[in-house]
C-alpha cells in the first residue's frame, strides 16, 4: 500500500496506463481504487482514455458514484459499476471494468473462462456471467443506473471476475497491484484457453491447484515483481504518467512547451 494519498493517486494513474499498454483497457474501460482510510470513498479518473490518465485527472467519489466535490469535467458513464461493487464487497479495494479483445469472444459466445495455466489461477475457479438484458430488457448496454450496478455486483457475488454478455468484464482485487495482475492474467488466460482449443479441449487446473497457485500469485513479492515488469514496459514505451506535482505545475503553465 502506498504511503500517502498522493502516492496512491499516482499509482492509480500508472495502473490506468499499464492496463491500457497491456491491452486490457482501450479507449474505454476504467480502473478505481478505494480510499484506504475512508471505505465510503473511492478514486476514479474523469472520463478520459486510460492511456492518457494523469494524477490530476483523478477524482474522489462517494459510494453513490458521485464526486465528493462538484466537478465540471466529464465523468465516466459507467462509474456505478465501481460504487455498487464497493458497497457490496467490503473486501474489495480496487475495481477494473474493461472490454478487452481477449475476453470478448467468451462474452459473445457465453462460454466460461476457466483457469488453464499456472498464473491464470488468480482469476478463481469460477467466473459468473451477467446479462443486462435478463433484468433490464433492451438498453444501450451501458451500466449507468444504480440498480444496474447493484445487479452486476450481485452477479459478481464473492468471485473475483464477472463476465458481461456482449459487453466485457469487471475484475476486483484486494489492492491495485493485485487487480492489475488479475486483469492482465485474465486476458492471457482467455487467449491461451481459446488457442488451446485448436489443439484439443483444454483441461482446467485442478481445484486444489487453483487454491494453491491462486494464493501464491497474490503474494506481495509476486505482485510487486509483475507490477515492476509492467511499469518498466510502459516506461520503455514512453507512456509513464507525470508525477502529481508535475501535473500541478503543468496546470499553472510551467510545463508548457516541454511536452
Ligand atoms: Mn463498459
PDB file of C-alpha atoms and ligand atoms in Angstrom:
ATOM      1  CA  UNK A   1       0.000   0.000   0.000  1.00  0.00           C
ATOM      2  CA  UNK A   2       1.433   3.430  -0.909  1.00  0.00           C
ATOM      3  CA  UNK A   3       2.485   5.726   1.961  1.00  0.00           C
ATOM      4  CA  UNK A   4       0.366   8.734   1.102  1.00  0.00           C
ATOM      5  CA  UNK A   5      -2.791   9.544  -0.816  1.00  0.00           C
ATOM      6  CA  UNK A   6      -0.666  11.327  -3.386  1.00  0.00           C
ATOM      7  CA  UNK A   7       1.317   8.132  -3.940  1.00  0.00           C
ATOM      8  CA  UNK A   8      -1.926   6.161  -4.240  1.00  0.00           C
ATOM      9  CA  UNK A   9      -3.281   8.576  -6.846  1.00  0.00           C
ATOM     10  CA  UNK A  10      -0.032   8.342  -8.799  1.00  0.00           C
ATOM     11  CA  UNK A  11      -0.281   4.566  -8.574  1.00  0.00           C
ATOM     12  CA  UNK A  12      -3.858   4.697  -9.907  1.00  0.00           C
ATOM     13  CA  UNK A  13      -2.772   6.850 -12.862  1.00  0.00           C
ATOM     14  CA  UNK A  14       0.003   4.334 -13.505  1.00  0.00           C
ATOM     15  CA  UNK A  15      -2.453   1.423 -13.252  1.00  0.00           C
ATOM     16  CA  UNK A  16      -4.632   3.101 -15.915  1.00  0.00           C
ATOM     17  CA  UNK A  17      -1.687   3.345 -18.287  1.00  0.00           C
ATOM     18  CA  UNK A  18      -0.300  -0.127 -17.557  1.00  0.00           C
ATOM     19  CA  UNK A  19      -3.690  -1.725 -18.217  1.00  0.00           C
ATOM     20  CA  UNK A  20      -4.034   0.249 -21.455  1.00  0.00           C
ATOM     21  CA  UNK A  21      -0.499  -0.571 -22.565  1.00  0.00           C
ATOM     22  CA  UNK A  22      -1.033  -4.295 -21.884  1.00  0.00           C
ATOM     23  CA  UNK A  23      -4.231  -4.359 -23.978  1.00  0.00           C
ATOM     24  CA  UNK A  24      -6.760  -4.708 -21.150  1.00  0.00           C
ATOM     25  CA  UNK A  25      -8.200  -1.199 -21.483  1.00  0.00           C
ATOM     26  CA  UNK A  26      -8.554   0.602 -24.810  1.00  0.00           C
ATOM     27  CA  UNK A  27     -10.226   3.956 -25.480  1.00  0.00           C
ATOM     28  CA  UNK A  28     -12.824   2.791 -22.966  1.00  0.00           C
ATOM     29  CA  UNK A  29     -12.796   0.993 -19.640  1.00  0.00           C
ATOM     30  CA  UNK A  30     -11.724   2.331 -16.257  1.00  0.00           C
ATOM     31  CA  UNK A  31      -9.996   1.417 -13.027  1.00  0.00           C
ATOM     32  CA  UNK A  32     -10.606   2.663  -9.493  1.00  0.00           C
ATOM     33  CA  UNK A  33      -9.184   2.235  -6.002  1.00  0.00           C
ATOM     34  CA  UNK A  34     -10.957   2.544  -2.646  1.00  0.00           C
ATOM     35  CA  UNK A  35      -9.809   5.250  -0.222  1.00  0.00           C
ATOM     36  CA  UNK A  36      -7.521   3.411   2.226  1.00  0.00           C
ATOM     37  CA  UNK A  37      -8.659   5.465   5.247  1.00  0.00           C
ATOM     38  CA  UNK A  38     -12.328   6.006   4.308  1.00  0.00           C
ATOM     39  CA  UNK A  39     -14.101   2.883   2.996  1.00  0.00           C
ATOM     40  CA  UNK A  40     -17.018   5.098   1.887  1.00  0.00           C
ATOM     41  CA  UNK A  41     -14.929   6.779  -0.793  1.00  0.00           C
ATOM     42  CA  UNK A  42     -13.047   5.743  -3.906  1.00  0.00           C
ATOM     43  CA  UNK A  43     -10.820   7.306  -6.561  1.00  0.00           C
ATOM     44  CA  UNK A  44     -11.515   7.171 -10.306  1.00  0.00           C
ATOM     45  CA  UNK A  45     -10.369   9.317 -13.231  1.00  0.00           C
ATOM     46  CA  UNK A  46     -12.538  11.791 -15.099  1.00  0.00           C
ATOM     47  CA  UNK A  47     -13.840  10.469 -18.414  1.00  0.00           C
ATOM     48  CA  UNK A  48     -10.647  10.030 -20.392  1.00  0.00           C
ATOM     49  CA  UNK A  49      -8.961   7.187 -22.256  1.00  0.00           C
ATOM     50  CA  UNK A  50      -6.913   5.307 -19.654  1.00  0.00           C
ATOM     51  CA  UNK A  51      -3.644   5.561 -21.598  1.00  0.00           C
ATOM     52  CA  UNK A  52      -3.808   9.351 -21.083  1.00  0.00           C
ATOM     53  CA  UNK A  53      -4.800   9.447 -17.403  1.00  0.00           C
ATOM     54  CA  UNK A  54      -2.629  11.649 -15.164  1.00  0.00           C
ATOM     55  CA  UNK A  55      -2.814  12.121 -11.381  1.00  0.00           C
ATOM     56  CA  UNK A  56      -4.574  15.476 -11.965  1.00  0.00           C
ATOM     57  CA  UNK A  57      -7.445  13.595 -13.675  1.00  0.00           C
ATOM     58  CA  UNK A  58      -8.285  11.539 -10.585  1.00  0.00           C
ATOM     59  CA  UNK A  59     -11.440  12.480  -8.654  1.00  0.00           C
ATOM     60  CA  UNK A  60     -12.731  11.273  -5.286  1.00  0.00           C
ATOM     61  CA  UNK A  61     -16.198   9.688  -5.257  1.00  0.00           C
ATOM     62  CA  UNK A  62     -18.749   8.589  -2.704  1.00  0.00           C
ATOM     63  CA  UNK A  63     -20.070   5.031  -2.975  1.00  0.00           C
ATOM     64  CA  UNK A  64     -23.124   6.531  -4.734  1.00  0.00           C
ATOM     65  CA  UNK A  65     -20.608   7.115  -7.549  1.00  0.00           C
ATOM     66  CA  UNK A  66     -20.940  10.884  -7.318  1.00  0.00           C
ATOM     67  CA  UNK A  67     -17.886  13.154  -6.981  1.00  0.00           C
ATOM     68  CA  UNK A  68     -17.198  14.326  -3.423  1.00  0.00           C
ATOM     69  CA  UNK A  69     -16.500  17.846  -4.720  1.00  0.00           C
ATOM     70  CA  UNK A  70     -18.594  19.301  -7.578  1.00  0.00           C
ATOM     71  CA  UNK A  71     -16.723  18.665 -10.826  1.00  0.00           C
ATOM     72  CA  UNK A  72     -17.035  20.484 -14.132  1.00  0.00           C
ATOM     73  CA  UNK A  73     -15.249  17.714 -16.009  1.00  0.00           C
ATOM     74  CA  UNK A  74     -16.996  14.868 -17.812  1.00  0.00           C
ATOM     75  CA  UNK A  75     -17.384  11.693 -15.713  1.00  0.00           C
ATOM     76  CA  UNK A  76     -17.402   8.050 -16.791  1.00  0.00           C
ATOM     77  CA  UNK A  77     -20.971   6.966 -17.563  1.00  0.00           C
ATOM     78  CA  UNK A  78     -20.412   3.530 -16.039  1.00  0.00           C
ATOM     79  CA  UNK A  79     -18.993   4.697 -12.693  1.00  0.00           C
ATOM     80  CA  UNK A  80     -21.847   2.962 -10.814  1.00  0.00           C
ATOM     81  CA  UNK A  81     -20.039  -0.304 -11.526  1.00  0.00           C
ATOM     82  CA  UNK A  82     -17.371   0.820  -9.076  1.00  0.00           C
ATOM     83  CA  UNK A  83     -19.586   2.341  -6.373  1.00  0.00           C
ATOM     84  CA  UNK A  84     -22.020  -0.586  -6.339  1.00  0.00           C
ATOM     85  CA  UNK A  85     -19.237  -3.169  -6.029  1.00  0.00           C
ATOM     86  CA  UNK A  86     -17.539  -1.227  -3.205  1.00  0.00           C
ATOM     87  CA  UNK A  87     -20.929  -1.098  -1.451  1.00  0.00           C
ATOM     88  CA  UNK A  88     -21.484  -4.833  -1.823  1.00  0.00           C
ATOM     89  CA  UNK A  89     -17.938  -6.059  -1.098  1.00  0.00           C
ATOM     90  CA  UNK A  90     -16.054  -4.598   1.864  1.00  0.00           C
ATOM     91  CA  UNK A  91     -13.023  -6.732   0.949  1.00  0.00           C
ATOM     92  CA  UNK A  92     -12.663  -5.165  -2.494  1.00  0.00           C
ATOM     93  CA  UNK A  93     -10.107  -2.342  -2.660  1.00  0.00           C
ATOM     94  CA  UNK A  94      -9.825  -1.923  -6.443  1.00  0.00           C
ATOM     95  CA  UNK A  95     -12.091  -2.451  -9.484  1.00  0.00           C
ATOM     96  CA  UNK A  96     -11.445  -2.574 -13.235  1.00  0.00           C
ATOM     97  CA  UNK A  97     -14.128  -2.629 -15.926  1.00  0.00           C
ATOM     98  CA  UNK A  98     -12.959  -3.356 -19.451  1.00  0.00           C
ATOM     99  CA  UNK A  99     -13.836  -4.679 -22.896  1.00  0.00           C
ATOM    100  CA  UNK A 100     -10.556  -6.466 -23.641  1.00  0.00           C
ATOM    101  CA  UNK A 101     -10.331  -8.161 -27.027  1.00  0.00           C
ATOM    102  CA  UNK A 102      -9.084 -11.346 -25.360  1.00  0.00           C
ATOM    103  CA  UNK A 103     -12.237 -11.835 -23.282  1.00  0.00           C
ATOM    104  CA  UNK A 104     -14.863 -10.580 -25.756  1.00  0.00           C
ATOM    105  CA  UNK A 105     -15.158 -13.881 -27.688  1.00  0.00           C
ATOM    106  CA  UNK A 106     -16.206 -15.532 -24.408  1.00  0.00           C
ATOM    107  CA  UNK A 107     -18.639 -12.686 -23.599  1.00  0.00           C
ATOM    108  CA  UNK A 108     -20.174 -13.015 -27.064  1.00  0.00           C
ATOM    109  CA  UNK A 109     -20.356 -16.812 -27.147  1.00  0.00           C
ATOM    110  CA  UNK A 110     -21.398 -17.098 -23.498  1.00  0.00           C
ATOM    111  CA  UNK A 111     -18.630 -19.649 -22.879  1.00  0.00           C
ATOM    112  CA  UNK A 112     -16.924 -19.658 -19.468  1.00  0.00           C
ATOM    113  CA  UNK A 113     -13.305 -18.654 -18.949  1.00  0.00           C
ATOM    114  CA  UNK A 114     -11.629 -21.194 -16.654  1.00  0.00           C
ATOM    115  CA  UNK A 115      -8.049 -21.127 -15.320  1.00  0.00           C
ATOM    116  CA  UNK A 116      -5.957 -23.141 -17.766  1.00  0.00           C
ATOM    117  CA  UNK A 117      -2.409 -22.241 -16.735  1.00  0.00           C
ATOM    118  CA  UNK A 118      -0.385 -21.623 -13.596  1.00  0.00           C
ATOM    119  CA  UNK A 119      -0.742 -17.849 -13.298  1.00  0.00           C
ATOM    120  CA  UNK A 120      -4.319 -17.983 -14.567  1.00  0.00           C
ATOM    121  CA  UNK A 121      -5.281 -19.366 -11.150  1.00  0.00           C
ATOM    122  CA  UNK A 122      -5.592 -15.762  -9.990  1.00  0.00           C
ATOM    123  CA  UNK A 123      -8.963 -15.458 -11.782  1.00  0.00           C
ATOM    124  CA  UNK A 124     -10.517 -18.065  -9.447  1.00  0.00           C
ATOM    125  CA  UNK A 125     -12.248 -21.373 -10.078  1.00  0.00           C
ATOM    126  CA  UNK A 126     -15.460 -19.891 -11.429  1.00  0.00           C
ATOM    127  CA  UNK A 127     -16.325 -16.731 -13.332  1.00  0.00           C
ATOM    128  CA  UNK A 128     -20.054 -15.963 -13.396  1.00  0.00           C
ATOM    129  CA  UNK A 129     -21.886 -14.335 -16.310  1.00  0.00           C
ATOM    130  CA  UNK A 130     -24.170 -11.311 -16.111  1.00  0.00           C
ATOM    131  CA  UNK A 131     -26.584 -10.431 -18.891  1.00  0.00           C
ATOM    132  CA  UNK A 132     -28.005  -6.928 -18.572  1.00  0.00           C
ATOM    133  CA  UNK A 133     -30.895  -7.925 -20.841  1.00  0.00           C
ATOM    134  CA  UNK A 134     -32.166 -10.551 -18.382  1.00  0.00           C
ATOM    135  CA  UNK A 135     -33.266  -7.952 -15.851  1.00  0.00           C
ATOM    136  CA  UNK A 136     -33.442  -4.713 -17.807  1.00  0.00           C
ATOM    137  CA  UNK A 137     -34.507  -5.673 -21.350  1.00  0.00           C
ATOM    138  CA  UNK A 138     -33.247  -3.539 -24.228  1.00  0.00           C
ATOM    139  CA  UNK A 139     -30.676  -0.964 -23.066  1.00  0.00           C
ATOM    140  CA  UNK A 140     -27.694   0.710 -24.722  1.00  0.00           C
ATOM    141  CA  UNK A 141     -25.620  -1.863 -22.738  1.00  0.00           C
ATOM    142  CA  UNK A 142     -24.004   0.822 -20.597  1.00  0.00           C
ATOM    143  CA  UNK A 143     -24.221   0.127 -16.866  1.00  0.00           C
ATOM    144  CA  UNK A 144     -25.377   3.577 -15.729  1.00  0.00           C
ATOM    145  CA  UNK A 145     -28.279   3.151 -13.312  1.00  0.00           C
ATOM    146  CA  UNK A 146     -27.623   2.227  -9.654  1.00  0.00           C
ATOM    147  CA  UNK A 147     -29.996  -0.745  -9.995  1.00  0.00           C
ATOM    148  CA  UNK A 148     -27.929  -1.983 -12.953  1.00  0.00           C
ATOM    149  CA  UNK A 149     -24.736  -1.620 -10.928  1.00  0.00           C
ATOM    150  CA  UNK A 150     -26.288  -3.468  -7.988  1.00  0.00           C
ATOM    151  CA  UNK A 151     -27.449  -6.272 -10.286  1.00  0.00           C
ATOM    152  CA  UNK A 152     -23.914  -6.634 -11.652  1.00  0.00           C
ATOM    153  CA  UNK A 153     -22.486  -6.660  -8.108  1.00  0.00           C
ATOM    154  CA  UNK A 154     -24.957  -9.433  -7.172  1.00  0.00           C
ATOM    155  CA  UNK A 155     -23.819 -11.498 -10.163  1.00  0.00           C
ATOM    156  CA  UNK A 156     -20.175 -10.972  -9.161  1.00  0.00           C
ATOM    157  CA  UNK A 157     -21.021 -12.301  -5.692  1.00  0.00           C
ATOM    158  CA  UNK A 158     -17.856 -13.381  -3.894  1.00  0.00           C
ATOM    159  CA  UNK A 159     -15.979 -14.066  -7.141  1.00  0.00           C
ATOM    160  CA  UNK A 160     -13.029 -12.074  -8.493  1.00  0.00           C
ATOM    161  CA  UNK A 161     -14.332 -11.578 -12.036  1.00  0.00           C
ATOM    162  CA  UNK A 162     -17.729 -11.296 -13.697  1.00  0.00           C
ATOM    163  CA  UNK A 163     -18.175 -11.574 -17.464  1.00  0.00           C
ATOM    164  CA  UNK A 164     -20.789  -9.290 -19.006  1.00  0.00           C
ATOM    165  CA  UNK A 165     -22.601 -10.786 -22.005  1.00  0.00           C
ATOM    166  CA  UNK A 166     -21.892  -8.962 -25.272  1.00  0.00           C
ATOM    167  CA  UNK A 167     -20.104  -6.237 -23.305  1.00  0.00           C
ATOM    168  CA  UNK A 168     -16.903  -7.041 -21.367  1.00  0.00           C
ATOM    169  CA  UNK A 169     -15.708  -7.914 -17.889  1.00  0.00           C
ATOM    170  CA  UNK A 170     -15.368  -6.474 -14.403  1.00  0.00           C
ATOM    171  CA  UNK A 171     -12.468  -7.553 -12.203  1.00  0.00           C
ATOM    172  CA  UNK A 172     -11.910  -6.863  -8.490  1.00  0.00           C
ATOM    173  CA  UNK A 173      -8.888  -7.030  -6.208  1.00  0.00           C
ATOM    174  CA  UNK A 174      -7.762  -6.605  -2.625  1.00  0.00           C
ATOM    175  CA  UNK A 175      -5.399  -3.871  -3.857  1.00  0.00           C
ATOM    176  CA  UNK A 176      -4.398  -2.049  -7.013  1.00  0.00           C
ATOM    177  CA  UNK A 177      -1.406  -4.232  -7.868  1.00  0.00           C
ATOM    178  CA  UNK A 178      -3.398  -7.410  -7.281  1.00  0.00           C
ATOM    179  CA  UNK A 179      -6.158  -6.044  -9.516  1.00  0.00           C
ATOM    180  CA  UNK A 180      -3.755  -5.127 -12.322  1.00  0.00           C
ATOM    181  CA  UNK A 181      -2.166  -8.551 -12.107  1.00  0.00           C
ATOM    182  CA  UNK A 182      -5.527 -10.365 -12.169  1.00  0.00           C
ATOM    183  CA  UNK A 183      -6.825  -8.223 -15.050  1.00  0.00           C
ATOM    184  CA  UNK A 184      -3.786  -8.920 -17.241  1.00  0.00           C
ATOM    185  CA  UNK A 185      -3.643 -12.628 -16.394  1.00  0.00           C
ATOM    186  CA  UNK A 186      -7.383 -12.949 -17.124  1.00  0.00           C
ATOM    187  CA  UNK A 187      -6.661 -11.769 -20.672  1.00  0.00           C
ATOM    188  CA  UNK A 188      -3.653 -14.078 -21.042  1.00  0.00           C
ATOM    189  CA  UNK A 189      -5.701 -16.995 -19.719  1.00  0.00           C
ATOM    190  CA  UNK A 190      -8.517 -16.247 -22.175  1.00  0.00           C
ATOM    191  CA  UNK A 191      -6.046 -16.155 -25.081  1.00  0.00           C
ATOM    192  CA  UNK A 192      -4.394 -19.430 -24.061  1.00  0.00           C
ATOM    193  CA  UNK A 193      -7.763 -21.114 -23.483  1.00  0.00           C
ATOM    194  CA  UNK A 194      -9.014 -20.097 -26.921  1.00  0.00           C
ATOM    195  CA  UNK A 195      -5.764 -21.079 -28.688  1.00  0.00           C
ATOM    196  CA  UNK A 196      -5.588 -24.398 -26.858  1.00  0.00           C
ATOM    197  CA  UNK A 197      -8.905 -25.317 -28.462  1.00  0.00           C
ATOM    198  CA  UNK A 198      -7.033 -25.560 -31.772  1.00  0.00           C
ATOM    199  CA  UNK A 199      -5.052 -28.440 -30.261  1.00  0.00           C
ATOM    200  CA  UNK A 200      -7.871 -30.098 -28.368  1.00  0.00           C
ATOM    201  CA  UNK A 201     -10.158 -29.455 -25.403  1.00  0.00           C
ATOM    202  CA  UNK A 202      -8.096 -27.594 -22.766  1.00  0.00           C
ATOM    203  CA  UNK A 203      -8.031 -29.067 -19.276  1.00  0.00           C
ATOM    204  CA  UNK A 204      -8.534 -26.538 -16.479  1.00  0.00           C
ATOM    205  CA  UNK A 205      -6.372 -26.525 -13.365  1.00  0.00           C
ATOM    206  CA  UNK A 206      -7.485 -28.921 -10.645  1.00  0.00           C
ATOM    207  CA  UNK A 207      -9.448 -27.250  -7.796  1.00  0.00           C
ATOM    208  CA  UNK A 208      -6.566 -27.727  -5.354  1.00  0.00           C
ATOM    209  CA  UNK A 209      -4.145 -26.211  -7.873  1.00  0.00           C
ATOM    210  CA  UNK A 210      -6.391 -23.170  -8.261  1.00  0.00           C
ATOM    211  CA  UNK A 211      -6.368 -22.636  -4.485  1.00  0.00           C
ATOM    212  CA  UNK A 212      -2.613 -23.133  -4.086  1.00  0.00           C
ATOM    213  CA  UNK A 213      -1.443 -21.286  -7.209  1.00  0.00           C
ATOM    214  CA  UNK A 214      -4.066 -18.563  -6.718  1.00  0.00           C
ATOM    215  CA  UNK A 215      -2.734 -17.812  -3.214  1.00  0.00           C
ATOM    216  CA  UNK A 216       0.864 -17.862  -4.456  1.00  0.00           C
ATOM    217  CA  UNK A 217       0.058 -15.363  -7.191  1.00  0.00           C
ATOM    218  CA  UNK A 218      -1.335 -12.889  -4.640  1.00  0.00           C
ATOM    219  CA  UNK A 219       1.842 -12.763  -2.518  1.00  0.00           C
ATOM    220  CA  UNK A 220       3.264  -9.224  -2.319  1.00  0.00           C
ATOM    221  CA  UNK A 221       6.595 -10.461  -3.680  1.00  0.00           C
ATOM    222  CA  UNK A 222       4.814 -11.768  -6.800  1.00  0.00           C
ATOM    223  CA  UNK A 223       2.517  -8.780  -7.462  1.00  0.00           C
ATOM    224  CA  UNK A 224       5.414  -6.370  -6.810  1.00  0.00           C
ATOM    225  CA  UNK A 225       7.500  -8.248  -9.362  1.00  0.00           C
ATOM    226  CA  UNK A 226       4.795  -8.216 -12.048  1.00  0.00           C
ATOM    227  CA  UNK A 227       3.962  -4.553 -11.312  1.00  0.00           C
ATOM    228  CA  UNK A 228       7.628  -3.591 -11.764  1.00  0.00           C
ATOM    229  CA  UNK A 229       7.785  -5.511 -15.045  1.00  0.00           C
ATOM    230  CA  UNK A 230       4.651  -3.884 -16.491  1.00  0.00           C
ATOM    231  CA  UNK A 231       5.705  -0.463 -15.171  1.00  0.00           C
ATOM    232  CA  UNK A 232       9.079  -0.729 -16.932  1.00  0.00           C
ATOM    233  CA  UNK A 233       7.447  -1.948 -20.153  1.00  0.00           C
ATOM    234  CA  UNK A 234       5.241   1.153 -20.067  1.00  0.00           C
ATOM    235  CA  UNK A 235       8.209   3.425 -19.307  1.00  0.00           C
ATOM    236  CA  UNK A 236      10.223   1.890 -22.165  1.00  0.00           C
ATOM    237  CA  UNK A 237       7.344   2.755 -24.490  1.00  0.00           C
ATOM    238  CA  UNK A 238       7.406   6.355 -23.213  1.00  0.00           C
ATOM    239  CA  UNK A 239       3.974   6.134 -21.603  1.00  0.00           C
ATOM    240  CA  UNK A 240       4.617   6.880 -17.913  1.00  0.00           C
ATOM    241  CA  UNK A 241       2.287   9.460 -16.333  1.00  0.00           C
ATOM    242  CA  UNK A 242       3.763  12.726 -14.996  1.00  0.00           C
ATOM    243  CA  UNK A 243       4.219  12.972 -11.236  1.00  0.00           C
ATOM    244  CA  UNK A 244       1.372  14.580  -9.289  1.00  0.00           C
ATOM    245  CA  UNK A 245       3.495  17.681  -8.581  1.00  0.00           C
ATOM    246  CA  UNK A 246       4.452  17.970 -12.240  1.00  0.00           C
ATOM    247  CA  UNK A 247       0.779  17.830 -13.250  1.00  0.00           C
ATOM    248  CA  UNK A 248       0.047  20.739 -10.891  1.00  0.00           C
ATOM    249  CA  UNK A 249       2.919  22.709 -12.352  1.00  0.00           C
ATOM    250  CA  UNK A 250       1.510  21.929 -15.796  1.00  0.00           C
ATOM    251  CA  UNK A 251      -1.834  23.411 -14.819  1.00  0.00           C
ATOM    252  CA  UNK A 252      -0.032  26.602 -13.863  1.00  0.00           C
ATOM    253  CA  UNK A 253       1.553  26.658 -17.297  1.00  0.00           C
ATOM    254  CA  UNK A 254       5.125  25.922 -16.160  1.00  0.00           C
ATOM    255  CA  UNK A 255       5.325  22.723 -18.136  1.00  0.00           C
ATOM    256  CA  UNK A 256       4.041  24.245 -21.368  1.00  0.00           C
ATOM    257  CA  UNK A 257       6.384  23.681 -24.253  1.00  0.00           C
ATOM    258  CA  UNK A 258       8.107  20.733 -22.639  1.00  0.00           C
ATOM    259  CA  UNK A 259       5.751  18.083 -23.988  1.00  0.00           C
TER     260      UNK A 259
HETATM  261 MN1  LIG B   1     -18.426  -0.965 -20.496  1.00  0.00          MN
END
